[in-house]
Short mmCIF file of C-alpha atoms and ligand atoms in Angstrom, two decimals:
data_model
loop_
_atom_site.label_atom_id
_atom_site.label_comp_id
_atom_site.label_asym_id
_atom_site.label_seq_id
_atom_site.Cartn_x
_atom_site.Cartn_y
_atom_site.Cartn_z
CA MET A 26 -5.10 11.81 -29.38
CA SER A 27 -1.56 11.97 -28.07
CA THR A 28 0.60 14.92 -27.06
CA SER A 29 4.17 15.00 -25.79
CA THR A 30 6.03 16.98 -23.10
CA ASP A 31 9.50 16.78 -21.60
CA THR A 32 10.75 16.80 -18.01
CA SER A 33 13.76 15.42 -16.13
CA VAL A 34 11.92 13.31 -13.54
CA VAL A 35 8.47 11.71 -13.49
CA VAL A 36 7.19 10.57 -10.10
CA ILE A 37 4.33 8.06 -10.50
CA GLY A 38 2.04 8.12 -7.46
CA ALA A 39 1.19 10.83 -4.92
CA GLY A 40 0.84 8.75 -1.76
CA GLN A 41 3.17 9.10 1.23
CA ALA A 42 6.15 7.85 -0.83
CA GLY A 43 5.61 9.97 -3.95
CA LEU A 44 4.90 13.17 -1.97
CA SER A 45 7.95 12.60 0.18
CA VAL A 46 10.17 12.21 -2.91
CA ALA A 47 8.60 15.34 -4.42
CA TYR A 48 9.25 17.34 -1.23
CA PHE A 49 12.95 16.40 -1.19
CA LEU A 50 13.37 16.93 -4.96
CA LYS A 51 12.05 20.44 -4.43
CA ARG A 52 14.38 20.99 -1.50
CA LEU A 53 17.28 19.91 -3.66
CA GLY A 54 16.41 22.69 -6.11
CA LEU A 55 14.16 21.00 -8.70
CA ASP A 56 11.13 22.96 -9.84
CA PRO A 57 7.78 21.09 -9.50
CA GLY A 58 5.75 20.97 -12.71
CA ASN A 59 8.86 21.78 -14.70
CA ASP A 60 11.98 19.82 -13.68
CA PHE A 61 9.80 17.09 -12.23
CA VAL A 62 6.18 16.05 -12.60
CA VAL A 63 4.10 14.03 -10.13
CA LEU A 64 1.33 11.94 -11.72
CA ASP A 65 -1.48 10.23 -9.83
CA ARG A 66 -4.45 8.30 -11.15
CA GLY A 67 -6.64 8.84 -8.09
CA PRO A 68 -9.46 11.36 -8.40
CA GLY A 69 -8.34 13.20 -5.25
CA THR A 70 -5.55 13.62 -2.71
CA GLY A 71 -4.69 10.99 -0.08
CA GLY A 72 -2.96 8.21 -2.05
CA ALA A 73 -4.50 4.83 -1.24
CA TRP A 74 -5.98 6.25 1.96
CA GLN A 75 -8.74 7.95 -0.04
CA PHE A 76 -10.09 4.49 -0.97
CA ARG A 77 -10.02 2.93 2.52
CA TRP A 78 -13.24 2.00 4.24
CA GLU A 79 -15.41 4.49 6.10
CA ALA A 80 -14.96 3.07 9.62
CA LEU A 81 -11.13 3.12 9.59
CA ARG A 82 -9.77 5.76 11.97
CA ILE A 83 -6.31 7.29 12.35
CA GLY A 84 -4.26 5.36 14.91
CA SER A 85 -6.76 2.48 15.16
CA ALA A 86 -3.77 0.14 14.85
CA HIS A 87 -0.52 1.56 13.52
CA ARG A 88 0.89 5.05 13.71
CA ILE A 89 0.77 7.25 10.61
CA ASN A 90 3.99 9.20 10.37
CA ASP A 91 3.94 12.82 9.28
CA LEU A 92 5.20 13.74 5.84
CA PRO A 93 8.56 15.53 5.84
CA GLY A 94 8.08 19.26 6.41
CA MET A 95 4.46 18.81 7.50
CA ASP A 96 5.18 20.64 10.76
CA ALA A 97 5.59 23.88 8.78
CA LEU A 98 1.84 23.72 8.10
CA GLY A 99 1.07 23.19 11.80
CA LEU A 100 -0.21 19.69 11.01
CA SER A 101 0.57 16.33 12.59
CA PHE A 102 -1.18 12.97 12.37
CA ASP A 103 -0.41 12.54 16.08
CA THR A 104 -2.96 15.25 16.88
CA ALA A 105 -5.33 14.55 13.97
CA ASP A 106 -9.06 13.96 14.43
CA ARG A 107 -9.56 10.32 15.51
CA THR A 108 -13.31 10.46 15.23
CA ALA A 109 -13.47 11.28 11.51
CA PRO A 110 -12.76 8.61 8.83
CA ALA A 111 -8.98 8.28 8.23
CA LYS A 112 -9.65 8.45 4.48
CA ASP A 113 -10.97 12.03 4.84
CA VAL A 114 -8.37 13.22 7.36
CA VAL A 115 -5.41 11.93 5.32
CA ALA A 116 -6.86 13.28 2.06
CA ASP A 117 -7.29 16.70 3.69
CA TYR A 118 -3.75 16.77 5.17
CA TYR A 119 -2.16 15.66 1.88
CA ARG A 120 -4.19 18.30 0.00
CA GLN A 121 -2.93 21.05 2.30
CA TYR A 122 0.61 19.69 1.98
CA GLU A 123 0.52 19.59 -1.82
CA GLU A 124 -0.81 23.16 -1.90
CA TYR A 125 1.65 24.52 0.67
CA TYR A 126 4.68 23.11 -1.18
CA ASN A 127 3.10 23.75 -4.59
CA LEU A 128 3.87 20.22 -5.75
CA GLN A 129 1.53 20.55 -8.77
CA VAL A 130 0.38 16.94 -8.79
CA VAL A 131 -1.35 16.05 -12.07
CA ARG A 132 -4.55 14.00 -11.60
CA PRO A 133 -6.26 12.01 -12.80
CA ALA A 134 -3.18 10.75 -14.64
CA ASP A 135 -3.18 6.99 -14.98
CA VAL A 136 0.21 5.77 -16.16
CA THR A 137 -0.42 2.86 -18.49
CA SER A 138 3.15 2.20 -19.61
CA VAL A 139 6.78 3.22 -19.27
CA GLU A 140 8.97 2.39 -22.24
CA ASN A 141 12.62 2.61 -23.03
CA SER A 142 13.48 4.85 -25.96
CA GLY A 143 17.24 4.86 -25.98
CA SER A 144 18.46 7.59 -23.65
CA ASP A 145 14.88 8.60 -22.72
CA LEU A 146 12.01 6.96 -20.93
CA LEU A 147 8.55 7.42 -22.42
CA VAL A 148 5.73 7.61 -19.88
CA THR A 149 2.25 7.13 -21.34
CA LEU A 150 -0.65 8.40 -19.26
CA THR A 151 -4.34 9.02 -19.67
CA ASP A 152 -6.93 11.11 -17.89
CA GLY A 153 -9.57 8.71 -19.16
CA GLU A 154 -10.05 10.58 -22.43
CA ILE A 155 -6.80 12.01 -23.67
CA GLU A 156 -3.60 10.02 -23.87
CA GLN A 157 -0.32 11.82 -23.39
CA VAL A 158 3.33 10.83 -23.59
CA VAL A 159 5.89 12.44 -21.30
CA THR A 160 9.57 12.08 -22.20
CA THR A 161 11.83 11.93 -19.16
CA ASP A 162 15.33 11.00 -17.99
CA ILE A 163 14.24 9.35 -14.76
CA VAL A 164 11.14 7.65 -13.37
CA VAL A 165 10.41 7.29 -9.66
CA ASN A 166 7.80 4.60 -9.18
CA ALA A 167 5.76 5.25 -6.02
CA THR A 168 2.57 3.40 -6.90
CA GLY A 169 2.10 1.48 -3.64
CA THR A 170 0.22 -1.79 -3.52
CA TRP A 171 -3.49 -0.94 -3.16
CA GLY A 172 -4.10 -1.52 -6.88
CA ALA A 173 -2.71 -5.06 -6.75
CA PRO A 174 -4.74 -7.00 -4.14
CA PHE A 175 -3.60 -10.55 -3.42
CA ILE A 176 -5.88 -13.53 -2.72
CA PRO A 177 -4.12 -16.88 -2.16
CA TRP A 178 -5.46 -19.84 -4.10
CA TYR A 179 -7.30 -22.65 -2.28
CA PRO A 180 -9.00 -25.67 -3.85
CA GLY A 181 -12.57 -24.77 -4.73
CA LEU A 182 -11.94 -21.01 -4.68
CA ARG A 183 -13.94 -20.46 -7.86
CA SER A 184 -16.78 -22.76 -6.82
CA PHE A 185 -17.81 -20.51 -3.92
CA GLU A 186 -21.35 -19.20 -4.44
CA GLY A 187 -21.08 -16.42 -1.88
CA LYS A 188 -19.09 -13.17 -2.12
CA HIS A 189 -15.30 -13.03 -2.22
CA VAL A 190 -14.33 -9.63 -0.80
CA HIS A 191 -10.75 -8.36 -0.65
CA THR A 192 -9.80 -5.60 1.84
CA THR A 193 -9.84 -3.15 -1.08
CA GLU A 194 -13.53 -3.93 -1.75
CA TYR A 195 -14.80 -3.68 1.82
CA THR A 196 -16.85 -0.55 2.38
CA ASP A 197 -19.47 -0.97 5.11
CA ALA A 198 -20.36 -3.49 7.86
CA ARG A 199 -24.05 -3.18 6.92
CA ASP A 200 -23.35 -5.12 3.70
CA TYR A 201 -22.87 -8.23 5.92
CA GLU A 202 -25.95 -7.93 8.09
CA GLY A 203 -27.30 -11.41 8.95
CA LEU A 204 -24.64 -13.22 6.89
CA ASP A 205 -22.20 -15.98 7.81
CA VAL A 206 -18.79 -14.39 7.30
CA VAL A 207 -15.30 -15.89 7.25
CA VAL A 208 -12.43 -13.41 7.66
CA VAL A 209 -8.99 -14.52 6.46
CA GLY A 210 -5.74 -12.87 7.56
CA GLY A 211 -3.55 -12.25 10.58
CA GLY A 212 -3.12 -8.47 10.41
CA THR A 213 -4.83 -5.39 11.72
CA SER A 214 -7.26 -5.12 8.77
CA ALA A 215 -8.72 -8.57 9.53
CA ILE A 216 -9.06 -7.64 13.19
CA GLY A 217 -10.69 -4.33 12.32
CA PHE A 218 -13.28 -6.11 10.17
CA LEU A 219 -14.05 -8.65 12.90
CA MET A 220 -14.67 -5.86 15.40
CA GLU A 221 -16.91 -4.00 13.00
CA LEU A 222 -18.92 -7.07 12.05
CA GLU A 223 -19.49 -8.28 15.62
CA GLY A 224 -23.22 -8.25 16.26
CA VAL A 225 -23.91 -7.43 12.60
CA ALA A 226 -22.99 -10.68 10.84
CA ARG A 227 -24.94 -13.83 11.83
CA SER A 228 -21.70 -15.71 12.45
CA LEU A 229 -18.06 -14.69 12.33
CA THR A 230 -15.16 -17.09 11.78
CA TRP A 231 -11.57 -15.90 11.83
CA VAL A 232 -8.83 -17.91 10.15
CA SER A 233 -5.15 -17.12 9.88
CA ARG A 234 -2.29 -18.94 8.22
CA ARG A 235 0.05 -18.11 11.08
CA ALA A 236 -0.33 -17.59 14.81
CA ILE A 237 -1.04 -13.97 15.76
CA ASP A 238 1.96 -12.17 17.23
CA TRP A 239 0.17 -10.13 19.89
CA ARG A 240 2.20 -7.23 21.28
CA ALA A 241 1.51 -5.27 24.41
CA ASP A 242 -0.09 -1.92 23.46
CA GLY A 243 2.62 0.57 22.56
CA GLU A 244 5.28 -2.10 22.54
CA LEU A 245 7.11 -2.19 19.27
CA ASN A 246 8.42 -5.59 18.30
CA LEU A 247 11.71 -4.16 17.13
CA GLU A 248 13.41 -7.47 16.52
CA ALA A 249 10.53 -8.84 14.50
CA ARG A 250 10.21 -5.58 12.63
CA GLU A 251 13.91 -5.52 11.82
CA GLU A 252 13.66 -9.11 10.69
CA ALA A 253 10.66 -8.27 8.47
CA VAL A 254 12.51 -5.32 6.93
CA ARG A 255 15.64 -7.42 6.46
CA MET A 256 13.62 -10.14 4.73
CA GLN A 257 11.89 -7.64 2.45
CA ASP A 258 15.22 -6.09 1.61
CA GLU A 259 16.78 -9.45 0.88
CA MET A 260 13.82 -10.48 -1.30
CA ALA A 261 13.89 -7.12 -3.15
CA ARG A 262 17.60 -7.48 -3.83
CA ALA A 263 17.09 -11.03 -5.04
CA GLY A 264 14.22 -10.00 -7.31
CA ARG A 265 11.77 -12.24 -5.45
CA ALA A 266 8.09 -11.53 -4.76
CA LEU A 267 7.85 -9.62 -1.47
CA PRO A 268 6.36 -11.04 1.75
CA SER A 269 4.02 -8.93 3.87
CA ILE A 270 5.88 -6.55 6.16
CA VAL A 271 3.03 -6.62 8.68
CA SER A 272 3.84 -10.28 9.23
CA GLY A 273 6.88 -9.16 11.18
CA THR A 274 5.53 -6.22 13.12
CA GLY A 275 2.98 -7.93 15.34
CA VAL A 276 -0.47 -6.71 16.32
CA PRO A 277 -0.69 -4.23 19.21
CA ARG A 278 -3.06 -5.25 22.02
CA THR A 279 -4.82 -1.95 22.29
CA ARG A 280 -7.49 -1.69 24.98
CA ARG A 281 -10.21 -2.34 22.37
CA ILE A 282 -8.37 -5.36 21.00
CA GLN A 283 -7.65 -6.74 24.48
CA ALA A 284 -11.33 -6.47 25.38
CA ALA A 285 -12.27 -8.24 22.13
CA ILE A 286 -9.82 -11.08 22.92
CA GLU A 287 -11.33 -11.42 26.41
CA ARG A 288 -14.87 -11.71 25.09
CA GLY A 289 -13.75 -14.44 22.66
CA LEU A 290 -14.11 -12.50 19.42
CA LEU A 291 -10.46 -12.70 18.44
CA ASP A 292 -9.65 -16.39 18.57
CA PRO A 293 -8.33 -17.45 15.17
CA LYS A 294 -8.71 -20.92 13.73
CA PRO A 295 -5.99 -22.39 11.52
CA MET A 296 -6.42 -21.97 7.79
CA PHE A 297 -9.11 -24.07 6.11
CA SER A 298 -7.95 -26.48 3.43
CA SER A 299 -10.66 -26.04 0.78
CA ILE A 300 -13.62 -23.93 -0.27
CA GLU A 301 -17.00 -25.36 -1.21
CA PRO A 302 -19.99 -23.62 -2.83
CA ASN A 303 -21.51 -22.80 0.58
CA GLY A 304 -18.57 -22.56 2.93
CA VAL A 305 -15.09 -23.64 3.91
CA ARG A 306 -13.72 -26.98 5.09
CA TRP A 307 -10.74 -27.88 7.30
CA ALA A 308 -8.50 -30.90 6.80
CA ASP A 309 -10.19 -32.71 9.74
CA GLY A 310 -13.56 -32.49 7.94
CA THR A 311 -15.01 -29.58 9.96
CA PHE A 312 -17.24 -27.35 7.82
CA GLN A 313 -18.27 -23.71 8.29
CA ARG A 314 -21.12 -22.25 6.25
CA ALA A 315 -20.25 -18.91 4.64
CA ASP A 316 -22.07 -16.26 2.61
CA ALA A 317 -18.96 -14.11 2.35
CA ILE A 318 -15.21 -14.61 2.65
CA ILE A 319 -13.28 -11.45 3.44
CA TRP A 320 -9.68 -11.78 2.30
CA SER A 321 -7.37 -9.53 4.32
CA THR A 322 -4.46 -11.26 2.70
CA GLY A 323 -2.41 -8.35 1.50
CA PHE A 324 -1.09 -6.97 -1.70
CA ARG A 325 1.63 -7.18 -4.29
CA PRO A 326 3.55 -4.17 -5.60
CA GLU A 327 1.67 -2.47 -8.43
CA LEU A 328 4.11 -2.63 -11.34
CA ARG A 329 2.03 -3.55 -14.43
CA HIS A 330 2.78 -0.26 -16.19
CA LEU A 331 6.52 -1.02 -15.99
CA ALA A 332 6.11 -4.31 -17.91
CA PRO A 333 7.61 -2.95 -21.19
CA LEU A 334 10.89 -2.29 -19.33
CA LYS A 335 11.19 -5.99 -18.47
CA LEU A 336 12.58 -5.29 -15.00
CA ARG A 337 11.06 -8.35 -13.35
CA GLU A 338 13.17 -11.40 -12.62
CA LYS A 339 11.74 -14.83 -13.26
CA GLU A 340 11.25 -15.14 -9.48
CA GLY A 341 8.54 -12.45 -9.82
CA GLY A 342 10.14 -9.35 -8.25
CA VAL A 343 12.37 -6.51 -9.35
CA VAL A 344 15.96 -6.37 -8.13
CA VAL A 345 16.29 -3.02 -6.37
CA ALA A 346 19.64 -1.75 -5.13
CA GLN A 347 20.34 1.79 -3.87
CA GLY A 348 16.67 2.57 -4.53
CA ALA A 349 16.85 1.86 -8.27
CA SER A 350 16.30 -1.08 -10.58
CA TRP A 351 19.41 -3.16 -11.05
CA LYS A 352 18.49 -3.62 -14.72
CA ASP A 353 17.72 0.04 -15.43
CA PRO A 354 19.20 2.50 -12.90
CA ARG A 355 17.00 5.31 -14.30
CA VAL A 356 13.97 3.67 -12.67
CA PHE A 357 13.70 4.26 -8.91
CA PHE A 358 11.30 2.64 -6.45
CA ALA A 359 9.89 4.57 -3.49
CA GLY A 360 7.71 2.85 -0.91
CA TYR A 361 8.76 -0.53 -2.29
CA GLY A 362 9.53 -3.57 -0.14
CA PRO A 363 11.08 -2.51 3.17
CA GLN A 364 9.79 1.05 2.67
CA ALA A 365 6.11 0.00 2.62
CA SER A 366 5.00 1.97 5.66
CA THR A 367 4.58 5.69 6.20
CA ILE A 368 7.91 5.94 8.03
CA GLY A 369 9.66 3.84 5.39
CA ALA A 370 8.12 5.97 2.65
CA ASN A 371 9.44 9.15 4.30
CA ARG A 372 12.97 7.77 4.58
CA ALA A 373 12.80 6.60 0.97
CA GLY A 374 11.86 10.12 -0.11
CA ARG A 375 15.05 11.70 1.20
CA PHE A 376 17.31 8.89 -0.01
CA ILE A 377 15.76 8.54 -3.45
CA ALA A 378 15.64 12.29 -4.13
CA ARG A 379 19.39 12.47 -3.47
CA GLN A 380 20.06 9.47 -5.72
CA VAL A 381 17.88 10.99 -8.45
CA VAL A 382 19.79 14.28 -8.36
CA ALA A 383 23.13 12.41 -8.45
CA THR A 384 21.94 10.37 -11.45
CA LEU A 385 20.74 13.52 -13.24
CA SER A 386 24.13 15.16 -12.89
CA LYS A 387 25.84 11.98 -14.15
CA LEU A 388 23.55 11.97 -17.18
CA GLN A 389 24.27 15.67 -17.77
CA ASN A 390 28.02 15.04 -17.66
CA LEU A 391 27.62 12.24 -20.20
CA ALA A 392 25.58 14.45 -22.58
C1 FAD B 26 -5.67 -1.04 5.30
C2 FAD B 26 -4.31 -0.47 5.45
C3 FAD B 26 -4.00 0.29 6.57
C4 FAD B 26 -2.69 0.82 6.72
N1 FAD B 26 -2.42 1.54 7.83
C5 FAD B 26 -1.17 2.03 7.99
C6 FAD B 26 -0.84 2.81 9.15
O1 FAD B 26 -1.68 3.01 10.03
N2 FAD B 26 0.42 3.30 9.28
C7 FAD B 26 1.38 3.07 8.30
O2 FAD B 26 2.53 3.54 8.43
N3 FAD B 26 1.09 2.37 7.19
C8 FAD B 26 -0.14 1.84 7.01
N4 FAD B 26 -0.42 1.10 5.89
C9 FAD B 26 0.59 0.92 4.88
C10 FAD B 26 0.38 2.06 3.88
O3 FAD B 26 -0.07 1.53 2.68
C11 FAD B 26 1.61 2.90 3.74
O4 FAD B 26 1.94 3.38 4.97
C12 FAD B 26 1.53 4.13 2.85
O5 FAD B 26 0.27 4.76 2.90
C13 FAD B 26 1.85 3.70 1.48
O6 FAD B 26 2.19 4.87 0.77
P1 FAD B 26 2.60 4.78 -0.72
O7 FAD B 26 2.84 6.17 -1.17
O8 FAD B 26 3.70 3.80 -0.92
O9 FAD B 26 1.34 4.12 -1.48
P2 FAD B 26 -0.14 4.63 -1.76
O10 FAD B 26 -0.71 5.41 -0.65
O11 FAD B 26 -0.85 3.41 -2.23
O12 FAD B 26 0.03 5.64 -2.98
C14 FAD B 26 0.28 5.18 -4.28
C15 FAD B 26 -0.35 6.16 -5.24
O13 FAD B 26 0.02 5.78 -6.55
C16 FAD B 26 -1.09 5.93 -7.41
N5 FAD B 26 -0.92 5.01 -8.53
C17 FAD B 26 -0.85 3.66 -8.50
N6 FAD B 26 -0.65 3.17 -9.74
C18 FAD B 26 -0.61 4.24 -10.56
C19 FAD B 26 -0.45 4.38 -11.98
N7 FAD B 26 -0.27 3.33 -12.78
N8 FAD B 26 -0.49 5.63 -12.50
C20 FAD B 26 -0.66 6.71 -11.72
N9 FAD B 26 -0.81 6.64 -10.36
C21 FAD B 26 -0.79 5.41 -9.81
C22 FAD B 26 -2.30 5.61 -6.56
O14 FAD B 26 -3.45 6.24 -7.06
C23 FAD B 26 -1.88 6.18 -5.20
O15 FAD B 26 -2.34 7.48 -5.02
C24 FAD B 26 -1.71 0.58 5.72
C25 FAD B 26 -2.03 -0.20 4.59
C26 FAD B 26 -3.30 -0.71 4.46
C27 FAD B 26 -3.63 -1.55 3.24
#
């Protein structure tokens, strides 16, 4: 069954980016649930955080920035509970935020396609049973990356008889008890897994494609971060697939991490060159047995539902300028490319909400 409703703006995704856009749209005078609708396919609040693994804690590596206007609720991630799972704390804070600002997020609302229908955009969504079509002037895509995990291809990948596990599938260290585990990736997720699996797995091997850029605790690698943001921006403008932003930010040597380096846990090997049914092999012939390979190798932007709009370039990405698609300026991207962190998502919210309102008034003048 299919029903149809109209609104001016559809925001897809209620993570840090989507909520931030919604907050600023409201501040600019748009009425949530009426002038704009926020759709999210997750069962609960928290964006991708609700799906992260149990042992992840707030501040275990990077800072989580507060949502705009969160101080009015007396909440801040800086003072949040660091003993409870981050997934629960973030879900709880976002829930309070959505309620306080009455953002009326619709969930579960899985957007399966966005189509062009002349002057309108048609957004098709489902709650798992009923399909619905929303007609809108503007779409803000804030779908993050969690739904599009990336595993690089290596010879023999499919021949592996153990478990391939991407970051998104990791739930509990106990699943690896007594196993030989290879962890792939140079970011904080890989390091977090190694620390959790120490003394649980039978053997742990860490491999990374690039050398780890260790930073003193609290030291922000501003130059590298700027370079990473610049590269993401350049790639986004050129419509190319986006590199990982974490690759430019470095890994903070917190006290826990420093201690783990000193006891020899965090000593990465270069990347292996092939995968065999029972393990991985390096170019020099060295072999490591493995029951599981954990791929902390990042994500790609989740854009499948936008396929009917044909926004992608042949290079794989979408050209984004001034927050919107170059090919269709009614489609905005929040939390995309250089905005893929909580601080970036916040900044995007303010900027994109203003652009959206400016576009709406242009469209009104044309009508
Ligand atoms: C393991 C891990 C740890 C991280 N830690 C930090 C950190 O400490 N600090 C930091 O700043 N950043 C961190 N990041 C980056 C983090 O992802 C961003 O900071 C931020 O949470 C992203 O917000 P977002 O709104 O763009 O995406 P998300 O939080 O992924 O939200 C996107 C939302 O869109 C919804 N959605 C997706 N597709 C659809 C669809 N088709 N229809 C409807 N809804 C849809 C999803 O359900 C989700 O709720 C981390 C990332 C990872 C993977």
